């Protein structure tokens, strides 16, 4: 899915020197505070903005919602940064928050559809026509046919290029569950793609 992506700040080059991780910062009174620093969180967000947006895009279907989710994830992790005991896990916290907020967005949409008093008119707009054209992509349709957990595991594992351990941490499940959902999801995808061929 090719979403136009504009990072909120210039994105750091992959070849740039890594930002030193501050494991202990001090508050206004000079008292040491354990957790990720604002500078480290902000730099992590800048560096991984595009991948976080891409992760949201695989779970949602419009650019505006994806941008909102990623920005909200930054705000939430920023507010709770003292609970991120290991600054090396800042990116994992951001990813997990993006996944959780995407789920919440989907739940609200489903609830909204259930509460609609009457069906929408049959006339399709230009935007709907463009969206339907995207829906014809076989892989996208097959992914949407998977169980929610299978889809999440495959998206994180293969599209976000996360390790099994990272997927397990992000979704709050065991590594064995990641393997099981992944293998079942791939099998279901294979069947769906064969039917579509």
Short mmCIF file of N, CA and C in Angstrom, two decimals:
data_model
loop_
_atom_site.label_atom_id
_atom_site.label_comp_id
_atom_site.label_asym_id
_atom_site.label_seq_id
_atom_site.Cartn_x
_atom_site.Cartn_y
_atom_site.Cartn_z
N UNK A 1 0.85 -1.16 0.00
CA UNK A 1 0.00 0.00 0.00
C UNK A 1 0.90 1.22 0.00
N UNK A 2 0.80 2.11 -0.99
CA UNK A 2 1.69 3.25 -1.07
C UNK A 2 1.06 4.49 -0.51
N UNK A 3 1.19 4.73 0.76
CA UNK A 3 0.68 5.94 1.38
C UNK A 3 1.69 7.06 1.23
N UNK A 4 1.21 8.32 0.90
CA UNK A 4 2.14 9.44 0.92
C UNK A 4 2.53 9.73 2.36
N UNK A 5 3.82 9.73 2.63
CA UNK A 5 4.27 9.84 4.01
C UNK A 5 5.10 11.10 4.17
N UNK A 6 4.72 11.94 5.11
CA UNK A 6 5.51 13.11 5.45
C UNK A 6 5.83 13.03 6.92
N UNK A 7 7.09 12.88 7.24
CA UNK A 7 7.48 12.80 8.63
C UNK A 7 7.32 14.15 9.30
N UNK A 8 6.99 14.17 10.60
CA UNK A 8 6.79 15.44 11.28
C UNK A 8 8.08 16.23 11.42
N UNK A 9 9.23 15.57 11.36
CA UNK A 9 10.54 16.21 11.37
C UNK A 9 11.38 15.53 10.31
N UNK A 10 12.51 16.12 9.93
CA UNK A 10 13.38 15.39 8.99
C UNK A 10 13.77 14.05 9.59
N UNK A 11 13.65 13.01 8.77
CA UNK A 11 13.95 11.66 9.25
C UNK A 11 15.45 11.43 9.19
N UNK A 12 16.00 10.93 10.26
CA UNK A 12 17.44 10.69 10.33
C UNK A 12 17.84 9.64 9.32
N UNK A 13 19.00 9.83 8.73
CA UNK A 13 19.53 8.85 7.80
C UNK A 13 19.86 7.57 8.54
N UNK A 14 19.68 6.44 7.87
CA UNK A 14 19.98 5.15 8.50
C UNK A 14 21.48 5.04 8.80
N UNK A 15 22.30 5.83 8.10
CA UNK A 15 23.75 5.74 8.30
C UNK A 15 24.23 6.70 9.37
N UNK A 16 23.33 7.55 9.90
CA UNK A 16 23.77 8.51 10.90
C UNK A 16 24.15 7.79 12.19
N UNK A 17 24.99 8.46 12.96
CA UNK A 17 25.44 7.87 14.22
C UNK A 17 24.27 7.73 15.17
N UNK A 18 24.17 6.62 15.91
CA UNK A 18 23.06 6.44 16.84
C UNK A 18 23.10 7.45 17.96
N UNK A 19 21.92 7.86 18.40
CA UNK A 19 21.83 8.80 19.51
C UNK A 19 22.17 8.08 20.78
N UNK A 20 23.06 8.65 21.61
CA UNK A 20 23.39 7.96 22.86
C UNK A 20 22.16 7.81 23.74
N UNK A 21 21.98 6.63 24.30
CA UNK A 21 20.83 6.36 25.16
C UNK A 21 21.14 6.84 26.57
N UNK A 22 20.26 7.70 27.09
CA UNK A 22 20.43 8.15 28.46
C UNK A 22 19.60 7.25 29.36
N UNK A 23 20.27 6.44 30.14
CA UNK A 23 19.55 5.49 30.98
C UNK A 23 19.08 6.14 32.27
N UNK A 24 19.77 7.21 32.68
CA UNK A 24 19.37 7.91 33.90
C UNK A 24 19.35 9.39 33.62
N UNK A 25 18.21 10.03 33.85
CA UNK A 25 18.10 11.47 33.71
C UNK A 25 17.79 12.05 35.07
N UNK A 26 17.77 13.35 35.14
CA UNK A 26 17.48 14.00 36.42
C UNK A 26 16.30 14.94 36.24
N UNK A 27 15.47 15.05 37.29
CA UNK A 27 14.36 15.98 37.23
C UNK A 27 14.85 17.38 37.58
N UNK A 28 13.93 18.34 37.73
CA UNK A 28 14.29 19.73 37.99
C UNK A 28 15.11 19.89 39.27
N UNK A 29 14.91 19.01 40.23
CA UNK A 29 15.65 19.10 41.49
C UNK A 29 16.96 18.31 41.46
N UNK A 30 17.30 17.74 40.32
CA UNK A 30 18.53 16.98 40.22
C UNK A 30 18.42 15.55 40.71
N UNK A 31 17.19 15.08 40.98
CA UNK A 31 16.99 13.72 41.46
C UNK A 31 17.00 12.78 40.26
N UNK A 32 17.82 11.72 40.28
CA UNK A 32 17.87 10.81 39.13
C UNK A 32 16.51 10.15 38.87
N UNK A 33 16.16 10.08 37.59
CA UNK A 33 14.91 9.43 37.17
C UNK A 33 15.27 8.34 36.19
N UNK A 34 14.82 7.12 36.45
CA UNK A 34 15.09 6.00 35.55
C UNK A 34 14.00 5.99 34.48
N UNK A 35 14.38 5.74 33.26
CA UNK A 35 13.42 5.66 32.17
C UNK A 35 14.02 6.27 30.92
N UNK A 36 13.21 6.32 29.85
CA UNK A 36 13.70 6.88 28.61
C UNK A 36 13.62 8.40 28.68
N UNK A 37 14.61 9.08 28.13
CA UNK A 37 14.61 10.54 28.16
C UNK A 37 13.74 11.08 27.03
N UNK A 38 13.34 12.35 27.16
CA UNK A 38 12.54 12.99 26.11
C UNK A 38 13.33 13.00 24.80
N UNK A 39 14.63 13.31 24.89
CA UNK A 39 15.46 13.36 23.68
C UNK A 39 15.53 12.00 23.00
N UNK A 40 15.71 10.94 23.78
CA UNK A 40 15.79 9.60 23.19
C UNK A 40 14.46 9.19 22.57
N UNK A 41 13.36 9.45 23.26
CA UNK A 41 12.04 9.13 22.72
C UNK A 41 11.79 9.90 21.43
N UNK A 42 12.08 11.19 21.43
CA UNK A 42 11.85 12.02 20.25
C UNK A 42 12.69 11.54 19.08
N UNK A 43 13.95 11.21 19.32
CA UNK A 43 14.81 10.74 18.24
C UNK A 43 14.34 9.38 17.71
N UNK A 44 13.90 8.51 18.61
CA UNK A 44 13.37 7.21 18.18
C UNK A 44 12.14 7.41 17.30
N UNK A 45 11.27 8.31 17.71
CA UNK A 45 10.06 8.62 16.94
C UNK A 45 10.42 9.17 15.57
N UNK A 46 11.35 10.11 15.52
CA UNK A 46 11.76 10.70 14.23
C UNK A 46 12.33 9.63 13.31
N UNK A 47 13.22 8.82 13.84
CA UNK A 47 13.90 7.81 13.03
C UNK A 47 12.95 6.75 12.49
N UNK A 48 11.95 6.37 13.30
CA UNK A 48 11.08 5.25 12.93
C UNK A 48 9.67 5.69 12.54
N UNK A 49 9.48 6.98 12.29
CA UNK A 49 8.14 7.49 11.96
C UNK A 49 7.53 6.76 10.77
N UNK A 50 8.31 6.61 9.70
CA UNK A 50 7.77 5.98 8.48
C UNK A 50 7.38 4.53 8.73
N UNK A 51 8.21 3.80 9.47
CA UNK A 51 7.87 2.39 9.72
C UNK A 51 6.65 2.28 10.64
N UNK A 52 6.52 3.21 11.60
CA UNK A 52 5.33 3.20 12.47
C UNK A 52 4.08 3.53 11.67
N UNK A 53 4.21 4.49 10.75
CA UNK A 53 3.07 4.84 9.89
C UNK A 53 2.70 3.67 8.99
N UNK A 54 3.72 2.97 8.47
CA UNK A 54 3.46 1.80 7.63
C UNK A 54 2.79 0.69 8.41
N UNK A 55 3.17 0.53 9.67
CA UNK A 55 2.54 -0.47 10.53
C UNK A 55 1.07 -0.15 10.71
N UNK A 56 0.76 1.10 11.01
CA UNK A 56 -0.65 1.51 11.17
C UNK A 56 -1.41 1.32 9.87
N UNK A 57 -0.76 1.60 8.73
CA UNK A 57 -1.43 1.48 7.43
C UNK A 57 -1.81 0.05 7.10
N UNK A 58 -1.08 -0.92 7.64
CA UNK A 58 -1.41 -2.32 7.39
C UNK A 58 -2.59 -2.78 8.24
N UNK A 59 -2.92 -2.02 9.28
CA UNK A 59 -4.04 -2.37 10.14
C UNK A 59 -5.25 -1.48 9.91
N UNK A 60 -5.04 -0.29 9.37
CA UNK A 60 -6.13 0.64 9.07
C UNK A 60 -6.17 0.86 7.56
N UNK A 61 -7.07 1.76 7.11
CA UNK A 61 -7.21 1.89 5.67
C UNK A 61 -7.16 3.32 5.15
N UNK A 62 -6.82 4.30 5.96
CA UNK A 62 -6.71 5.65 5.43
C UNK A 62 -5.56 6.41 6.09
N UNK A 63 -4.94 7.28 5.33
CA UNK A 63 -3.74 7.98 5.78
C UNK A 63 -3.98 8.81 7.02
N UNK A 64 -5.10 9.54 7.05
CA UNK A 64 -5.36 10.43 8.19
C UNK A 64 -5.43 9.66 9.50
N UNK A 65 -6.13 8.53 9.50
CA UNK A 65 -6.23 7.72 10.71
C UNK A 65 -4.87 7.19 11.13
N UNK A 66 -4.07 6.78 10.16
CA UNK A 66 -2.73 6.25 10.46
C UNK A 66 -1.87 7.33 11.11
N UNK A 67 -1.90 8.53 10.55
CA UNK A 67 -1.11 9.63 11.12
C UNK A 67 -1.58 9.96 12.53
N UNK A 68 -2.91 9.97 12.72
CA UNK A 68 -3.46 10.25 14.05
C UNK A 68 -2.99 9.20 15.07
N UNK A 69 -3.03 7.94 14.67
CA UNK A 69 -2.64 6.85 15.56
C UNK A 69 -1.17 6.95 15.95
N UNK A 70 -0.31 7.24 14.97
CA UNK A 70 1.12 7.32 15.25
C UNK A 70 1.44 8.51 16.15
N UNK A 71 0.80 9.64 15.90
CA UNK A 71 1.02 10.81 16.75
C UNK A 71 0.49 10.57 18.17
N UNK A 72 -0.67 9.94 18.26
CA UNK A 72 -1.22 9.63 19.59
C UNK A 72 -0.30 8.64 20.33
N UNK A 73 0.29 7.71 19.60
CA UNK A 73 1.22 6.76 20.22
C UNK A 73 2.41 7.50 20.83
N UNK A 74 2.94 8.48 20.10
CA UNK A 74 4.06 9.27 20.63
C UNK A 74 3.64 10.01 21.90
N UNK A 75 2.47 10.61 21.87
CA UNK A 75 1.99 11.37 23.04
C UNK A 75 1.83 10.45 24.24
N UNK A 76 1.26 9.29 24.02
CA UNK A 76 1.03 8.36 25.15
C UNK A 76 2.34 7.82 25.73
N UNK A 77 3.27 7.45 24.85
CA UNK A 77 4.54 6.94 25.35
C UNK A 77 5.32 8.08 26.02
N UNK A 78 5.20 9.29 25.49
CA UNK A 78 5.86 10.45 26.11
C UNK A 78 5.33 10.64 27.53
N UNK A 79 4.02 10.55 27.70
CA UNK A 79 3.42 10.74 29.02
C UNK A 79 3.85 9.64 30.00
N UNK A 80 4.10 8.44 29.47
CA UNK A 80 4.43 7.30 30.34
C UNK A 80 5.90 6.92 30.24
N UNK A 81 6.75 7.83 29.76
CA UNK A 81 8.14 7.46 29.47
C UNK A 81 8.91 6.99 30.70
N UNK A 82 8.54 7.42 31.90
CA UNK A 82 9.26 6.97 33.10
C UNK A 82 9.03 5.50 33.38
N UNK A 83 7.94 4.96 32.79
CA UNK A 83 7.67 3.53 32.98
C UNK A 83 8.45 2.67 32.00
N UNK A 84 9.06 3.30 30.98
CA UNK A 84 9.90 2.56 30.04
C UNK A 84 11.26 2.41 30.72
N UNK A 85 11.39 1.39 31.54
CA UNK A 85 12.59 1.21 32.36
C UNK A 85 13.86 1.06 31.52
N UNK A 86 13.74 0.37 30.40
CA UNK A 86 14.90 0.16 29.53
C UNK A 86 14.72 1.00 28.27
N UNK A 87 15.49 2.08 28.10
CA UNK A 87 15.34 2.93 26.91
C UNK A 87 15.49 2.18 25.60
N UNK A 88 16.18 1.04 25.60
CA UNK A 88 16.32 0.25 24.37
C UNK A 88 14.97 -0.30 23.90
N UNK A 89 13.99 -0.31 24.78
CA UNK A 89 12.66 -0.84 24.43
C UNK A 89 11.69 0.26 24.01
N UNK A 90 12.19 1.48 23.83
CA UNK A 90 11.32 2.60 23.45
C UNK A 90 10.57 2.32 22.16
N UNK A 91 11.27 1.80 21.15
CA UNK A 91 10.63 1.50 19.87
C UNK A 91 9.56 0.43 20.04
N UNK A 92 9.84 -0.59 20.86
CA UNK A 92 8.85 -1.65 21.10
C UNK A 92 7.59 -1.07 21.73
N UNK A 93 7.77 -0.14 22.68
CA UNK A 93 6.60 0.51 23.30
C UNK A 93 5.82 1.31 22.26
N UNK A 94 6.52 2.03 21.40
CA UNK A 94 5.83 2.80 20.36
C UNK A 94 5.05 1.87 19.42
N UNK A 95 5.69 0.76 19.01
CA UNK A 95 5.00 -0.18 18.11
C UNK A 95 3.76 -0.78 18.77
N UNK A 96 3.92 -1.19 20.03
CA UNK A 96 2.79 -1.80 20.73
C UNK A 96 1.65 -0.80 20.87
N UNK A 97 1.98 0.46 21.15
CA UNK A 97 0.95 1.49 21.28
C UNK A 97 0.26 1.74 19.95
N UNK A 98 1.00 1.73 18.84
CA UNK A 98 0.40 1.89 17.51
C UNK A 98 -0.58 0.75 17.23
N UNK A 99 -0.19 -0.48 17.55
CA UNK A 99 -1.08 -1.63 17.33
C UNK A 99 -2.34 -1.50 18.18
N UNK A 100 -2.18 -1.16 19.46
CA UNK A 100 -3.33 -1.05 20.36
C UNK A 100 -4.28 0.06 19.93
N UNK A 101 -3.73 1.21 19.52
CA UNK A 101 -4.57 2.32 19.08
C UNK A 101 -5.27 2.00 17.76
N UNK A 102 -4.59 1.25 16.88
CA UNK A 102 -5.24 0.83 15.63
C UNK A 102 -6.42 -0.09 15.91
N UNK A 103 -6.24 -1.01 16.87
CA UNK A 103 -7.35 -1.89 17.26
C UNK A 103 -8.52 -1.06 17.78
N UNK A 104 -8.23 -0.08 18.64
CA UNK A 104 -9.29 0.76 19.21
C UNK A 104 -10.03 1.52 18.11
N UNK A 105 -9.28 2.02 17.14
CA UNK A 105 -9.89 2.74 16.02
C UNK A 105 -10.83 1.83 15.25
N UNK A 106 -10.39 0.60 14.98
CA UNK A 106 -11.25 -0.35 14.26
C UNK A 106 -12.50 -0.69 15.07
N UNK A 107 -12.35 -0.86 16.39
CA UNK A 107 -13.52 -1.17 17.23
C UNK A 107 -14.54 -0.04 17.18
N UNK A 108 -14.04 1.21 17.24
CA UNK A 108 -14.96 2.36 17.17
C UNK A 108 -15.69 2.41 15.84
N UNK A 109 -14.98 2.08 14.77
CA UNK A 109 -15.62 2.09 13.45
C UNK A 109 -16.72 1.03 13.36
N UNK A 110 -16.40 -0.16 13.87
CA UNK A 110 -17.39 -1.25 13.84
C UNK A 110 -18.62 -0.85 14.64
N UNK A 111 -18.40 -0.28 15.82
CA UNK A 111 -19.52 0.16 16.65
C UNK A 111 -20.33 1.22 15.93
N UNK A 112 -19.65 2.16 15.27
CA UNK A 112 -20.34 3.21 14.53
C UNK A 112 -21.21 2.64 13.42
N UNK A 113 -20.69 1.63 12.71
CA UNK A 113 -21.48 1.00 11.65
C UNK A 113 -22.72 0.31 12.20
N UNK A 114 -22.57 -0.32 13.37
CA UNK A 114 -23.72 -1.00 13.99
C UNK A 114 -24.80 -0.01 14.42
N UNK A 115 -24.36 1.20 14.76
CA UNK A 115 -25.30 2.18 15.27
C UNK A 115 -25.94 3.04 14.18
N UNK A 116 -25.50 2.83 12.93
CA UNK A 116 -26.11 3.61 11.84
C UNK A 116 -27.60 3.31 11.76
N UNK A 117 -28.42 4.35 11.71
CA UNK A 117 -29.88 4.17 11.70
C UNK A 117 -30.37 3.64 10.36
N UNK A 118 -29.74 4.04 9.28
CA UNK A 118 -30.18 3.58 7.96
C UNK A 118 -28.97 3.40 7.06
N UNK A 119 -29.12 2.58 6.00
CA UNK A 119 -27.98 2.35 5.11
C UNK A 119 -27.62 3.60 4.33
N UNK A 120 -26.37 3.68 3.90
CA UNK A 120 -25.91 4.80 3.08
C UNK A 120 -26.52 4.69 1.69
N UNK A 121 -26.66 5.81 0.97
CA UNK A 121 -27.18 5.76 -0.40
C UNK A 121 -26.30 4.88 -1.29
N UNK A 122 -26.92 4.32 -2.34
CA UNK A 122 -26.20 3.41 -3.23
C UNK A 122 -25.19 4.11 -4.13
N UNK A 123 -25.32 5.42 -4.31
CA UNK A 123 -24.44 6.14 -5.21
C UNK A 123 -23.01 6.17 -4.65
N UNK A 124 -22.06 5.70 -5.42
CA UNK A 124 -20.67 5.65 -4.97
C UNK A 124 -19.95 6.94 -5.33
N UNK A 125 -19.14 7.44 -4.43
CA UNK A 125 -18.35 8.64 -4.69
C UNK A 125 -17.06 8.25 -5.40
N UNK A 126 -16.32 9.25 -5.84
CA UNK A 126 -15.04 8.99 -6.50
C UNK A 126 -14.06 8.31 -5.54
N UNK A 127 -14.10 8.76 -4.25
CA UNK A 127 -13.21 8.17 -3.26
C UNK A 127 -13.52 6.69 -3.04
N UNK A 128 -14.82 6.38 -3.00
CA UNK A 128 -15.21 4.97 -2.81
C UNK A 128 -14.77 4.12 -3.99
N UNK A 129 -14.86 4.69 -5.21
CA UNK A 129 -14.42 3.96 -6.39
C UNK A 129 -12.93 3.66 -6.34
N UNK A 130 -12.15 4.64 -5.88
CA UNK A 130 -10.71 4.43 -5.75
C UNK A 130 -10.40 3.38 -4.69
N UNK A 131 -11.15 3.43 -3.59
CA UNK A 131 -10.93 2.46 -2.52
C UNK A 131 -11.28 1.05 -2.99
N UNK A 132 -12.37 0.93 -3.76
CA UNK A 132 -12.75 -0.39 -4.27
C UNK A 132 -11.69 -0.95 -5.21
N UNK A 133 -11.04 -0.05 -5.97
CA UNK A 133 -9.97 -0.50 -6.88
C UNK A 133 -8.81 -1.08 -6.07
N UNK A 134 -8.49 -0.45 -4.94
CA UNK A 134 -7.43 -0.98 -4.08
C UNK A 134 -7.82 -2.33 -3.49
N UNK A 135 -9.12 -2.50 -3.20
CA UNK A 135 -9.60 -3.73 -2.58
C UNK A 135 -9.43 -4.93 -3.51
N UNK A 136 -9.25 -4.68 -4.80
CA UNK A 136 -9.13 -5.81 -5.74
C UNK A 136 -7.80 -6.52 -5.61
N UNK A 137 -6.88 -5.90 -4.96
CA UNK A 137 -5.58 -6.55 -4.78
C UNK A 137 -5.76 -7.85 -4.02
N UNK A 138 -5.33 -8.94 -4.60
CA UNK A 138 -5.61 -10.27 -4.03
C UNK A 138 -5.00 -10.49 -2.65
N UNK A 139 -3.79 -10.06 -2.48
CA UNK A 139 -3.14 -10.26 -1.20
C UNK A 139 -3.83 -9.47 -0.09
N UNK A 140 -4.22 -8.27 -0.40
CA UNK A 140 -4.89 -7.43 0.59
C UNK A 140 -6.20 -8.07 1.02
N UNK A 141 -6.94 -8.57 0.03
CA UNK A 141 -8.20 -9.22 0.36
C UNK A 141 -7.99 -10.47 1.19
N UNK A 142 -6.99 -11.22 0.80
CA UNK A 142 -6.70 -12.45 1.54
C UNK A 142 -6.28 -12.14 2.97
N UNK A 143 -5.49 -11.09 3.17
CA UNK A 143 -5.08 -10.70 4.52
C UNK A 143 -6.29 -10.33 5.37
N UNK A 144 -7.21 -9.64 4.76
CA UNK A 144 -8.40 -9.22 5.52
C UNK A 144 -9.31 -10.39 5.89
N UNK A 145 -9.16 -11.48 5.18
CA UNK A 145 -9.97 -12.65 5.47
C UNK A 145 -9.42 -13.48 6.62
N UNK A 146 -8.24 -13.15 7.07
CA UNK A 146 -7.64 -13.90 8.17
C UNK A 146 -8.26 -13.52 9.51
N UNK A 147 -8.09 -14.38 10.49
CA UNK A 147 -8.48 -14.04 11.86
C UNK A 147 -7.62 -12.86 12.31
N UNK A 148 -8.17 -12.04 13.19
CA UNK A 148 -7.49 -10.81 13.62
C UNK A 148 -6.06 -11.10 14.12
N UNK A 149 -5.90 -12.07 14.97
CA UNK A 149 -4.59 -12.34 15.57
C UNK A 149 -3.61 -12.84 14.51
N UNK A 150 -4.09 -13.69 13.58
CA UNK A 150 -3.23 -14.16 12.50
C UNK A 150 -2.75 -12.98 11.65
N UNK A 151 -3.68 -12.09 11.32
CA UNK A 151 -3.33 -10.92 10.51
C UNK A 151 -2.30 -10.05 11.23
N UNK A 152 -2.50 -9.81 12.52
CA UNK A 152 -1.57 -8.97 13.28
C UNK A 152 -0.17 -9.59 13.30
N UNK A 153 -0.11 -10.90 13.53
CA UNK A 153 1.19 -11.58 13.59
C UNK A 153 1.89 -11.47 12.24
N UNK A 154 1.18 -11.72 11.15
CA UNK A 154 1.81 -11.67 9.82
C UNK A 154 2.23 -10.25 9.46
N UNK A 155 1.41 -9.27 9.80
CA UNK A 155 1.75 -7.88 9.51
C UNK A 155 3.02 -7.47 10.25
N UNK A 156 3.07 -7.78 11.53
CA UNK A 156 4.24 -7.41 12.33
C UNK A 156 5.48 -8.20 11.92
N UNK A 157 5.29 -9.48 11.65
CA UNK A 157 6.44 -10.36 11.37
C UNK A 157 7.04 -10.07 9.99
N UNK A 158 6.18 -9.92 8.96
CA UNK A 158 6.69 -9.85 7.60
C UNK A 158 6.65 -8.45 6.99
N UNK A 159 5.68 -7.62 7.37
CA UNK A 159 5.63 -6.28 6.81
C UNK A 159 6.40 -5.28 7.67
N UNK A 160 6.34 -5.43 8.99
CA UNK A 160 7.11 -4.57 9.88
C UNK A 160 8.50 -5.14 10.15
N UNK A 161 8.77 -6.35 9.64
CA UNK A 161 10.08 -7.00 9.74
C UNK A 161 10.55 -7.15 11.19
N UNK A 162 9.62 -7.55 12.07
CA UNK A 162 9.96 -7.75 13.47
C UNK A 162 10.32 -9.21 13.71
N UNK A 163 11.14 -9.47 14.71
CA UNK A 163 11.47 -10.84 15.09
C UNK A 163 10.28 -11.46 15.82
N UNK A 164 10.31 -12.78 15.98
CA UNK A 164 9.23 -13.44 16.72
C UNK A 164 9.14 -12.91 18.14
N UNK A 165 10.29 -12.66 18.75
CA UNK A 165 10.32 -12.14 20.12
C UNK A 165 9.69 -10.75 20.19
N UNK A 166 9.99 -9.89 19.22
CA UNK A 166 9.42 -8.54 19.19
C UNK A 166 7.91 -8.59 18.98
N UNK A 167 7.46 -9.49 18.11
CA UNK A 167 6.02 -9.65 17.87
C UNK A 167 5.33 -10.10 19.16
N UNK A 168 5.94 -11.06 19.84
CA UNK A 168 5.37 -11.57 21.09
C UNK A 168 5.25 -10.45 22.12
N UNK A 169 6.28 -9.62 22.24
CA UNK A 169 6.24 -8.51 23.20
C UNK A 169 5.20 -7.48 22.80
N UNK A 170 5.12 -7.17 21.52
CA UNK A 170 4.17 -6.16 21.04
C UNK A 170 2.72 -6.58 21.27
N UNK A 171 2.43 -7.85 20.99
CA UNK A 171 1.05 -8.33 21.11
C UNK A 171 0.72 -8.90 22.49
N UNK A 172 1.75 -9.06 23.33
CA UNK A 172 1.51 -9.60 24.67
C UNK A 172 1.16 -11.08 24.67
N UNK A 173 1.78 -11.83 23.76
CA UNK A 173 1.53 -13.27 23.68
C UNK A 173 2.88 -13.99 23.72
N UNK A 174 2.85 -15.31 23.84
CA UNK A 174 4.10 -16.08 23.89
C UNK A 174 4.71 -16.23 22.49
N UNK A 175 5.99 -16.54 22.47
CA UNK A 175 6.66 -16.77 21.19
C UNK A 175 6.07 -17.97 20.47
N UNK A 176 5.68 -18.99 21.23
CA UNK A 176 5.03 -20.16 20.63
C UNK A 176 3.72 -19.80 19.95
N UNK A 177 2.97 -18.88 20.57
CA UNK A 177 1.71 -18.42 19.96
C UNK A 177 1.98 -17.67 18.67
N UNK A 178 3.06 -16.87 18.66
CA UNK A 178 3.43 -16.15 17.44
C UNK A 178 3.67 -17.15 16.31
N UNK A 179 4.41 -18.23 16.60
CA UNK A 179 4.69 -19.25 15.58
C UNK A 179 3.40 -19.92 15.11
N UNK A 180 2.53 -20.25 16.07
CA UNK A 180 1.27 -20.94 15.72
C UNK A 180 0.37 -20.05 14.87
N UNK A 181 0.15 -18.81 15.30
CA UNK A 181 -0.69 -17.89 14.53
C UNK A 181 -0.07 -17.62 13.16
N UNK A 182 1.26 -17.50 13.12
CA UNK A 182 1.93 -17.23 11.86
C UNK A 182 1.77 -18.38 10.87
N UNK A 183 1.98 -19.61 11.33
CA UNK A 183 1.89 -20.74 10.40
C UNK A 183 0.45 -20.96 9.94
N UNK A 184 -0.52 -20.78 10.86
CA UNK A 184 -1.93 -20.91 10.45
C UNK A 184 -2.32 -19.80 9.48
N UNK A 185 -1.81 -18.59 9.74
CA UNK A 185 -2.12 -17.46 8.85
C UNK A 185 -1.57 -17.66 7.46
N UNK A 186 -0.33 -18.16 7.37
CA UNK A 186 0.28 -18.41 6.06
C UNK A 186 -0.48 -19.49 5.31
N UNK A 187 -0.89 -20.53 6.04
CA UNK A 187 -1.66 -21.61 5.40
C UNK A 187 -2.99 -21.08 4.87
N UNK A 188 -3.65 -20.25 5.67
CA UNK A 188 -4.93 -19.67 5.24
C UNK A 188 -4.74 -18.74 4.05
N UNK A 189 -3.65 -17.97 4.05
CA UNK A 189 -3.34 -17.08 2.92
C UNK A 189 -3.12 -17.89 1.65
N UNK A 190 -2.39 -19.00 1.78
CA UNK A 190 -2.09 -19.84 0.60
C UNK A 190 -3.40 -20.35 -0.02
N UNK A 191 -4.31 -20.81 0.84
CA UNK A 191 -5.60 -21.32 0.36
C UNK A 191 -6.38 -20.21 -0.34
N UNK A 192 -6.43 -19.04 0.30
CA UNK A 192 -7.19 -17.92 -0.27
C UNK A 192 -6.61 -17.48 -1.61
N UNK A 193 -5.29 -17.43 -1.71
CA UNK A 193 -4.65 -17.00 -2.96
C UNK A 193 -4.86 -18.03 -4.07
N UNK A 194 -4.86 -19.31 -3.71
CA UNK A 194 -5.12 -20.36 -4.71
C UNK A 194 -6.54 -20.25 -5.24
N UNK A 195 -7.49 -19.95 -4.35
CA UNK A 195 -8.88 -19.80 -4.78
C UNK A 195 -9.04 -18.60 -5.71
N UNK A 196 -8.30 -17.52 -5.42
CA UNK A 196 -8.42 -16.30 -6.21
C UNK A 196 -7.74 -16.43 -7.58
N UNK A 197 -6.80 -17.37 -7.68
CA UNK A 197 -6.04 -17.52 -8.95
C UNK A 197 -6.90 -18.10 -10.05
#
